[in-house]
Coordinates of C-alpha atoms and ligand atoms in Angstrom, one line a residue:
M1 CA -6.5 -1.1 -33.6
S2 CA -3.9 1.6 -32.8
S3 CA -0.4 0.6 -33.7
M4 CA 0.9 3.2 -31.2
S5 CA -0.6 1.4 -28.2
I6 CA 0.7 -2.0 -29.4
Q7 CA 4.2 -0.7 -30.0
N8 CA 4.4 1.1 -26.6
S9 CA 2.5 -1.3 -24.4
V10 CA 4.0 -3.8 -22.0
I11 CA 1.6 -6.7 -21.5
K12 CA 1.8 -10.5 -21.2
D13 CA 0.3 -11.7 -24.5
L14 CA -1.8 -9.9 -27.1
K15 CA -3.3 -13.3 -28.2
L16 CA -5.3 -13.3 -25.0
A17 CA -7.4 -10.4 -26.3
P18 CA -10.6 -12.4 -27.3
E19 CA -11.3 -13.5 -23.8
G20 CA -10.6 -10.0 -22.5
H21 CA -13.1 -8.5 -25.0
L22 CA -15.8 -11.0 -23.8
K23 CA -15.2 -9.9 -20.2
I24 CA -15.4 -6.2 -21.1
D25 CA -18.6 -6.7 -23.1
W26 CA -20.2 -8.5 -20.1
V27 CA -19.5 -5.6 -17.7
E28 CA -20.5 -3.0 -20.3
A29 CA -24.0 -4.6 -20.4
H30 CA -24.2 -4.3 -16.7
M31 CA -23.0 -0.7 -16.3
P32 CA -26.0 1.5 -17.4
V33 CA -24.9 4.6 -15.4
L34 CA -21.5 4.6 -16.9
N35 CA -23.0 4.0 -20.3
R36 CA -24.9 7.3 -20.0
V37 CA -21.7 9.1 -19.0
R38 CA -20.1 7.5 -22.1
K39 CA -22.9 9.0 -24.3
Q40 CA -22.4 12.4 -22.7
F41 CA -18.6 12.2 -23.3
E42 CA -19.0 11.0 -26.9
E43 CA -21.0 14.2 -27.6
E44 CA -19.0 16.7 -25.5
Q45 CA -15.5 15.3 -26.0
P46 CA -14.3 16.8 -22.6
F47 CA -10.8 15.3 -22.9
K48 CA -10.1 16.0 -26.6
G49 CA -6.4 16.2 -27.1
L50 CA -5.5 15.3 -23.5
K51 CA -3.5 12.5 -22.1
V52 CA -5.0 10.5 -19.1
A53 CA -3.0 8.0 -17.0
I54 CA -5.0 5.5 -15.0
S55 CA -3.8 3.3 -12.2
L56 CA -6.6 0.9 -11.0
H57 CA -7.1 -2.8 -10.4
L58 CA -6.9 -3.8 -14.0
E59 CA -9.8 -6.0 -14.7
A60 CA -12.9 -5.7 -16.9
K61 CA -14.8 -2.9 -15.1
T62 CA -11.7 -0.7 -15.0
A63 CA -11.1 -1.5 -18.7
Y64 CA -14.5 -0.2 -19.5
L65 CA -13.9 3.0 -17.6
A66 CA -10.7 3.5 -19.6
K67 CA -12.7 3.1 -22.8
V68 CA -15.3 5.7 -21.5
V69 CA -12.5 8.2 -20.9
Q70 CA -11.1 7.4 -24.3
A71 CA -14.6 8.0 -25.8
G72 CA -14.4 11.4 -24.3
G73 CA -11.4 12.2 -26.6
A74 CA -8.5 11.3 -24.3
E75 CA -5.4 9.4 -25.2
V76 CA -5.4 6.8 -22.4
T77 CA -2.6 4.9 -20.7
I78 CA -3.4 2.4 -18.0
T79 CA -1.4 0.5 -15.5
G80 CA -2.3 -1.8 -12.5
S81 CA -2.8 -1.0 -8.9
N82 CA -1.7 -4.3 -7.4
P83 CA 0.6 -7.0 -8.8
L84 CA -2.1 -9.7 -8.4
S85 CA -5.2 -7.9 -9.5
T86 CA -4.2 -7.4 -13.2
Q87 CA -5.9 -9.7 -15.7
D88 CA -3.7 -10.3 -18.7
D89 CA -6.6 -11.0 -21.1
V90 CA -8.2 -7.7 -20.3
C91 CA -4.9 -5.9 -20.9
A92 CA -4.6 -7.5 -24.3
A93 CA -8.1 -6.4 -25.3
L94 CA -7.4 -2.8 -24.2
V95 CA -4.3 -2.7 -26.4
E96 CA -6.4 -3.9 -29.3
D97 CA -8.8 -1.1 -28.5
G98 CA -6.1 1.6 -28.8
I99 CA -5.2 2.1 -25.1
T100 CA -1.6 1.9 -24.0
V101 CA -1.2 -0.6 -21.3
F102 CA 1.7 -1.1 -18.9
A103 CA 0.6 -4.0 -16.8
K104 CA 0.8 -7.8 -16.3
Y105 CA -0.3 -10.3 -13.7
N106 CA 2.3 -10.8 -10.9
P107 CA 5.4 -9.0 -12.1
E108 CA 8.5 -8.8 -9.9
P109 CA 8.2 -5.8 -7.5
E110 CA 10.8 -3.7 -9.4
E111 CA 9.0 -4.4 -12.7
Y112 CA 5.6 -3.6 -11.2
K113 CA 6.9 -0.2 -10.1
E114 CA 8.7 0.4 -13.4
L115 CA 5.3 -0.1 -15.2
L116 CA 3.7 2.6 -13.0
I117 CA 6.6 4.9 -13.9
R118 CA 6.2 4.1 -17.6
A119 CA 2.6 5.3 -17.4
L120 CA 3.7 8.6 -15.9
E121 CA 6.4 9.0 -18.5
T122 CA 3.7 9.5 -21.1
K123 CA 3.4 13.0 -19.5
P124 CA -0.4 12.9 -18.7
D125 CA -2.6 15.9 -18.2
L126 CA -4.9 14.1 -15.9
L127 CA -4.7 11.1 -13.5
I128 CA -6.9 8.5 -12.0
D129 CA -5.2 6.9 -9.0
D130 CA -6.1 4.1 -6.6
G131 CA -4.3 4.1 -3.3
G132 CA -2.1 7.1 -4.2
D133 CA 0.7 5.2 -6.0
L134 CA 1.0 7.5 -9.0
V135 CA 0.8 10.7 -7.0
T136 CA 3.4 9.3 -4.5
I137 CA 5.9 8.4 -7.2
L138 CA 5.4 11.8 -8.8
H139 CA 6.0 13.7 -5.6
A140 CA 8.6 11.5 -4.0
E141 CA 10.7 10.2 -6.9
R142 CA 9.9 11.8 -10.2
P143 CA 9.1 15.5 -9.6
D144 CA 10.5 16.0 -13.1
L145 CA 7.2 14.5 -14.4
L146 CA 4.9 16.8 -12.3
D147 CA 4.9 19.6 -14.8
G148 CA 1.7 19.8 -16.9
I149 CA -0.5 17.7 -14.7
R150 CA -3.8 19.5 -14.2
G151 CA -5.2 17.2 -11.5
G152 CA -6.9 13.9 -11.0
A153 CA -9.2 11.7 -9.0
E154 CA -8.5 9.2 -6.2
E155 CA -10.4 6.0 -5.8
T156 CA -10.0 4.7 -2.3
T157 CA -9.8 5.5 1.5
T158 CA -6.1 4.7 1.8
G159 CA -5.2 7.0 -1.2
I160 CA -7.1 9.9 0.3
L161 CA -5.3 9.5 3.6
R162 CA -2.0 9.7 1.7
L163 CA -3.1 12.7 -0.3
K164 CA -4.3 14.5 2.8
S165 CA -0.9 14.0 4.4
L166 CA 0.8 15.3 1.3
E167 CA -1.6 18.3 1.3
K168 CA -0.9 19.0 5.0
E169 CA 2.8 19.3 4.3
G170 CA 1.9 21.8 1.5
A171 CA 3.5 19.5 -1.0
L172 CA 0.6 18.5 -3.2
T173 CA 1.1 20.2 -6.6
F174 CA -2.3 19.7 -8.2
P175 CA -6.0 19.2 -7.2
M176 CA -7.2 15.6 -6.6
V177 CA -10.9 14.8 -6.3
A178 CA -11.7 12.4 -3.4
V179 CA -14.0 10.0 -5.2
N180 CA -14.0 7.6 -2.3
D181 CA -15.7 10.2 -0.1
A182 CA -18.8 10.7 -2.3
Y183 CA -22.0 9.1 -1.0
C184 CA -22.4 7.0 -4.2
K185 CA -18.9 5.5 -3.6
Y186 CA -18.5 4.5 0.0
L187 CA -22.1 3.7 0.8
F188 CA -22.3 1.2 -2.0
D189 CA -18.8 0.3 -3.2
N190 CA -17.0 0.1 0.2
R191 CA -20.0 -1.4 2.0
Y192 CA -22.0 -3.6 -0.4
G193 CA -19.2 -4.1 -3.0
T194 CA -16.6 -5.2 -0.5
G195 CA -19.2 -7.1 1.5
Q196 CA -20.1 -9.3 -1.5
S197 CA -16.8 -9.6 -3.3
V198 CA -14.7 -10.4 -0.2
W199 CA -16.9 -13.5 0.4
D200 CA -16.8 -14.3 -3.3
G201 CA -13.0 -14.3 -3.1
I202 CA -12.8 -16.3 0.1
N203 CA -15.4 -18.8 -1.0
R204 CA -14.1 -19.5 -4.4
T205 CA -10.5 -19.7 -3.1
T206 CA -11.1 -22.0 0.0
N207 CA -14.3 -23.9 -1.1
L208 CA -15.1 -24.2 2.6
V209 CA -18.4 -23.6 4.5
V210 CA -18.9 -20.3 6.3
A211 CA -22.1 -21.2 8.2
G212 CA -21.5 -21.9 11.9
K213 CA -17.9 -20.7 11.8
T214 CA -16.5 -17.7 13.7
V215 CA -15.5 -14.8 11.4
V216 CA -13.4 -12.0 12.9
V217 CA -13.8 -8.7 11.0
V218 CA -11.0 -6.3 11.9
G219 CA -12.1 -2.7 11.4
Y220 CA -15.8 -1.6 11.3
G221 CA -15.5 1.2 8.8
W222 CA -17.5 1.2 5.5
C223 CA -15.9 -1.9 4.2
G224 CA -15.9 -3.7 7.5
K225 CA -19.7 -3.1 7.9
G226 CA -20.3 -4.8 4.6
V227 CA -18.0 -7.8 5.3
A228 CA -19.6 -8.4 8.7
M229 CA -23.1 -8.0 7.3
R230 CA -22.5 -10.6 4.6
A231 CA -20.7 -13.0 6.9
K232 CA -23.8 -12.9 9.1
G233 CA -25.9 -13.6 6.1
L234 CA -23.8 -16.7 5.3
G235 CA -24.5 -18.0 8.8
A236 CA -21.3 -17.1 10.6
N237 CA -20.9 -16.0 14.2
V238 CA -19.3 -12.6 13.7
I239 CA -16.8 -10.8 16.0
V240 CA -15.7 -7.3 15.3
T241 CA -12.5 -5.7 16.6
E242 CA -12.1 -1.9 16.5
V243 CA -9.9 0.9 17.9
D244 CA -12.7 3.6 17.5
A245 CA -15.2 3.7 20.4
I246 CA -18.1 4.9 18.2
K247 CA -17.6 2.3 15.5
A248 CA -17.3 -0.3 18.2
V249 CA -20.7 0.8 19.7
E250 CA -22.1 0.6 16.1
A251 CA -20.9 -2.9 15.7
Y252 CA -22.3 -3.9 19.1
M253 CA -25.7 -2.4 18.2
D254 CA -25.7 -4.1 14.9
G255 CA -25.6 -7.3 16.8
F256 CA -22.0 -8.3 16.7
R257 CA -19.6 -9.4 19.5
V258 CA -16.9 -6.8 20.0
M259 CA -13.6 -7.6 21.7
P260 CA -9.9 -6.9 21.4
M261 CA -7.9 -8.8 18.8
G262 CA -6.0 -10.6 21.6
E263 CA -9.2 -12.4 22.5
A264 CA -10.7 -12.7 19.0
A265 CA -7.5 -14.3 17.8
K266 CA -8.3 -17.4 19.9
L267 CA -11.8 -17.8 18.5
G268 CA -11.7 -17.0 14.8
D269 CA -12.0 -19.6 12.0
F270 CA -11.8 -16.8 9.3
F271 CA -10.2 -13.4 9.8
V272 CA -10.7 -10.5 7.4
T273 CA -8.7 -7.3 7.9
V274 CA -10.2 -4.0 6.5
T275 CA -8.6 -1.2 8.4
G276 CA -6.2 0.6 6.0
N277 CA -3.7 0.2 8.9
R278 CA -0.7 -2.0 9.4
D279 CA 0.0 -5.1 11.6
V280 CA -3.5 -5.4 12.9
I281 CA -2.9 -9.1 13.0
S282 CA 0.6 -9.9 14.2
G283 CA 3.0 -12.0 16.3
E284 CA 1.1 -12.4 19.6
H285 CA -2.1 -13.2 17.7
Y286 CA -0.6 -16.0 15.7
D287 CA 0.6 -17.5 19.0
V288 CA -3.0 -18.1 20.2
M289 CA -4.8 -18.8 16.9
K290 CA -6.7 -22.1 16.3
D291 CA -5.1 -24.7 14.1
G292 CA -6.5 -24.1 10.6
A293 CA -7.3 -20.4 11.0
I294 CA -7.7 -18.7 7.6
L295 CA -6.4 -15.1 7.2
S296 CA -7.3 -12.7 4.5
N297 CA -7.1 -8.9 3.9
A298 CA -9.4 -6.6 2.1
G299 CA -7.6 -3.3 3.0
H300 CA -5.6 -1.6 0.4
F301 CA -2.0 -2.7 1.1
D302 CA -0.6 -6.1 2.1
V303 CA 0.6 -4.9 5.5
E304 CA -2.5 -5.5 7.6
V305 CA -1.6 -9.1 8.2
N306 CA 2.0 -9.0 9.4
K307 CA 3.6 -11.5 7.1
P308 CA 7.2 -11.4 8.5
D309 CA 5.8 -12.3 12.0
L310 CA 4.0 -15.2 10.5
A311 CA 7.0 -16.4 8.5
S312 CA 9.3 -16.1 11.5
R313 CA 7.0 -18.5 13.5
S314 CA 6.9 -21.1 10.7
T315 CA 9.0 -24.1 9.8
L316 CA 7.5 -24.5 6.4
V317 CA 5.5 -22.4 4.0
R318 CA 3.9 -24.0 1.0
T319 CA 1.1 -23.2 -1.6
V320 CA -1.7 -25.7 -1.0
R321 CA -4.2 -24.3 -3.5
R322 CA -4.2 -21.4 -5.8
N323 CA -4.0 -18.3 -3.6
I324 CA -3.7 -20.2 -0.4
E325 CA -0.4 -20.4 1.5
E326 CA -0.1 -22.8 4.4
Y327 CA 2.2 -21.7 7.2
Q328 CA 3.3 -24.6 9.5
L329 CA 4.1 -23.2 12.9
H330 CA 6.8 -24.6 15.2
D331 CA 4.2 -26.2 17.4
G332 CA 2.5 -28.0 14.5
R333 CA -0.5 -25.7 14.0
K334 CA -1.2 -24.6 10.5
I335 CA -2.4 -21.1 9.6
Y336 CA -3.6 -20.2 6.1
L337 CA -3.0 -16.9 4.3
L338 CA -5.1 -16.0 1.2
A339 CA -3.7 -14.1 -1.7
E340 CA -0.4 -13.3 0.0
G341 CA -2.4 -10.9 2.3
R342 CA -3.3 -8.7 -0.7
L343 CA -6.9 -7.5 -1.3
V344 CA -8.6 -10.9 -1.3
N345 CA -11.6 -9.8 -3.4
L346 CA -9.3 -8.6 -6.2
A347 CA -6.3 -10.8 -6.0
A348 CA -8.4 -13.9 -5.5
G349 CA -11.6 -12.8 -7.2
D350 CA -12.9 -10.4 -9.8
G351 CA -13.5 -7.5 -7.5
H352 CA -16.8 -5.8 -6.9
P353 CA -19.9 -6.6 -9.0
A354 CA -20.2 -4.6 -12.2
E355 CA -23.4 -2.8 -11.0
I356 CA -21.5 -1.4 -8.0
M357 CA -18.5 -0.3 -10.0
D358 CA -21.0 1.3 -12.4
M359 CA -21.7 4.0 -9.8
T360 CA -18.1 4.3 -8.6
F361 CA -16.6 4.6 -12.1
A362 CA -19.4 7.0 -13.3
L363 CA -18.2 9.2 -10.4
Q364 CA -14.6 8.7 -11.4
A365 CA -15.4 9.8 -15.0
L366 CA -17.5 12.8 -14.0
S367 CA -14.9 13.8 -11.4
L368 CA -12.1 13.7 -14.0
K369 CA -14.2 16.0 -16.2
Y370 CA -14.9 18.2 -13.2
V371 CA -11.2 18.6 -12.3
N372 CA -10.3 19.3 -16.0
D373 CA -13.0 21.9 -16.3
N374 CA -12.0 23.6 -13.0
Y375 CA -8.3 23.0 -12.3
N376 CA -7.5 26.7 -12.8
K377 CA -10.0 27.7 -10.2
I378 CA -9.3 25.1 -7.5
S379 CA -6.0 25.2 -5.6
S380 CA -3.7 22.2 -5.2
R381 CA -5.7 20.3 -2.5
V382 CA -8.0 17.3 -2.0
V383 CA -11.5 18.3 -3.1
N384 CA -14.8 16.6 -2.6
V385 CA -16.9 15.4 -5.5
P386 CA -19.5 18.1 -6.0
Y387 CA -22.9 17.1 -4.5
E388 CA -24.7 17.5 -7.9
L389 CA -22.5 14.9 -9.5
D390 CA -23.1 12.5 -6.6
E391 CA -26.8 13.1 -7.0
Q392 CA -26.7 12.7 -10.8
V393 CA -25.1 9.3 -10.4
A394 CA -27.9 8.3 -7.8
R395 CA -30.6 9.5 -10.2
Y396 CA -29.1 7.6 -13.2
K397 CA -28.9 4.5 -10.9
L398 CA -32.5 4.8 -9.9
E399 CA -33.6 5.2 -13.5
S400 CA -31.6 2.2 -14.6
V401 CA -33.5 0.0 -12.2
G402 CA -36.9 1.6 -12.9
I403 CA -37.4 3.2 -9.5
H404 CA -39.2 6.5 -9.1
I405 CA -39.2 8.6 -6.0
D406 CA -41.3 11.5 -4.7
K407 CA -40.6 15.2 -5.2
L408 CA -40.8 17.9 -2.5
S409 CA -43.8 20.2 -3.0
E410 CA -43.3 24.0 -2.9
T411 CA -45.0 24.1 0.5
Q412 CA -42.7 21.4 1.8
T413 CA -39.6 23.1 0.4
A414 CA -40.7 26.4 2.0
Y415 CA -41.4 24.6 5.3
L416 CA -38.0 22.9 5.4
N417 CA -36.2 26.1 4.6
S418 CA -38.0 28.3 7.2
W419 CA -37.1 28.8 10.8
A420 CA -40.4 30.4 11.6
Q421 CA -42.9 27.7 10.3
H422 CA -43.8 24.9 12.6
Ligands
NAD1 N1 -11.2 -4.5 -0.9 C1 -11.7 -3.5 -1.6 O1 -12.3 -3.7 -2.7 C2 -11.8 -2.1 -1.0 C3 -12.8 -1.2 -1.3 C4 -12.8 0.0 -0.7 C5 -11.8 0.4 0.2 N2 -10.8 -0.5 0.5 C6 -9.7 -0.3 1.5 O2 -10.2 -0.9 2.7 C7 -9.6 -0.1 3.8 C8 -10.7 0.3 4.7 O3 -11.6 1.2 4.0 P1 -12.9 1.9 4.7 O4 -13.5 2.7 3.7 O5 -13.7 0.8 5.4 O6 -12.2 2.8 5.8 P2 -12.8 3.4 7.1 O7 -11.9 4.5 7.5 O8 -14.2 3.7 7.0 O9 -12.6 2.2 8.2 C9 -11.4 1.7 8.7 C10 -11.7 1.2 10.2 O10 -10.6 0.5 10.7 C11 -10.5 0.8 12.0 N3 -9.1 0.5 12.5 C12 -8.0 1.2 12.3 N4 -7.0 0.5 12.9 C13 -7.5 -0.6 13.5 C14 -7.0 -1.6 14.3 N5 -5.7 -1.7 14.6 N6 -7.8 -2.6 14.8 C15 -9.1 -2.5 14.5 N7 -9.7 -1.6 13.7 C16 -8.9 -0.6 13.3 C17 -10.8 2.3 12.1 O11 -11.2 2.8 13.4 C18 -12.0 2.4 11.1 O12 -13.2 2.3 11.7 C19 -8.8 1.0 3.2 O13 -7.4 0.6 3.0 C20 -9.4 1.1 1.8 O14 -8.6 1.8 0.9 C21 -10.8 -1.8 -0.1

C-alpha cells in the first residue's frame, strides 16, 4: 500500500476497498488480452519514471487498466469521466494498490471539475482521456499545466471530435492517439458493447418488458447500430431516426423503420439517444409523446435529451426509482428520464462487458506506449492507432477464445498484389 496515494487521494471511503478488490479481480479474470499486455509491460517497463493521468469512467475495468499502466512502471493518477459513473469501492481499492485517485460518486459539479484539475496538477507526462475533458481543461483553462505533456490517447467519438476541432485551430499542443477510431474499438466496443450494456442499464433500472414495445434509437452510428440490433433481439419494434442519408439507408436495409423524430416521438415507448449531438429530443417532441414514455441517453454528454425543455413543461419532478426521474407534464402525462440523461449504461449500469473492454483497454495501453515511444517524431495532432497494434489486439483476442484462421499462401499474396495477374 502506498502512503503517497492515500495521503493525496480524494475518495469517498477507504473502507469500501474489499468490495472494490473483488470487482477488479473479476474483470481481470475476463480480460485475457489486457493480461498479455500487462506481461509485456512488466518485462519492458515502458513508463518507468513517468507520470500518467487517466480520466475514464471509473469502474472495475478502468481500474484494471490503471493497474496495467502502473505495472509498466508509471506513477498513475486517476479521476472520473462522469459524475455518476464512478464506483466508490473501486476507487478505494485502487488507493490501496498505490494509485492516486481523485474521484467519488456524484460530487457537486464544481467539485467534479476540481477533481479533474487535481489529476492534472500532478504534472503528468502522458494522458488517457475520455470525451476530451482533460485536454479541454488544459488548453482552455490551465495552459500553465501543459508543459511537459508528451501526449496521450483518447477513448471516445465525442472526444475525438473535440480534439479535431482543437487541432483545426492549430491549438493542440501534443499528439493524441484516436483509440476510438481503431477497428478493435468501434466495431466491438461502440457496437456490441453499447448494444448490450445499454439494455442492461435500461432493464435493471426499469425492470420492464421490452418485447412488443416500440424503441426509438436516435442516431445510427456504431453505437446506434448495436442498440438497435439488441432492441430487435429483445423483441422490440425498432424505429431509427437519423440526419445522415447513408446511415438512414443502412438502417432501412437492416430492417428498421426510419422516420423523423417528430413522427417517432409519437410512437416510442423507449427512446435511446446515441448521436454525440445536442437537443436531439427536445420541446416539440415532448409535446407529442405517449404517457409513460421512457427516455435514456447513451451518447457521451447529458445534452442529447434536452432537460431544460422537459423541466419547463413539468409541474412536478420526482425520483420514483433509483436512476428514474418522473416528469409530470402540465396535461397530466408522465415522461420518465433515466440516469439524469447521462450515459445510461454507465450511470445506471456497470458499462460494457469486461471481454469488450479487454480489447479497448489493450488498445489504450498499447497506444499510450506508442505515443510515449514516438512523441518526438509525431507532431501535435490527432493520430490513428497504428494498424499493427489494432491487428495485434485482434490476434490476441482470437487466441484467447481458441480460434485459428487461415494464412495467405505466397501465390495468393502475389496474386493480390499484382495488377497483371487475373
Ligand atoms: N455509452 C457508451 O458506452 C458509449 C460508447 C462509445 C461511444 N459513446 C458515445 O456515443 C456517441 C455516438 O458514438 P458513435 O461512435 O455511434 O458515433 P457515430 O459518429 O458513429 O454516430 C453518431 C450518429 O448520430 C447521427 N446524428 C447526429 N445528429 C443527429 C440527430 N440530430 N438526429 C439523429 N441522428 C443524428 C449521425 O449522423 C451519426 O450517424 C458519442 O457521443 C460517443 O462518444 C458512448
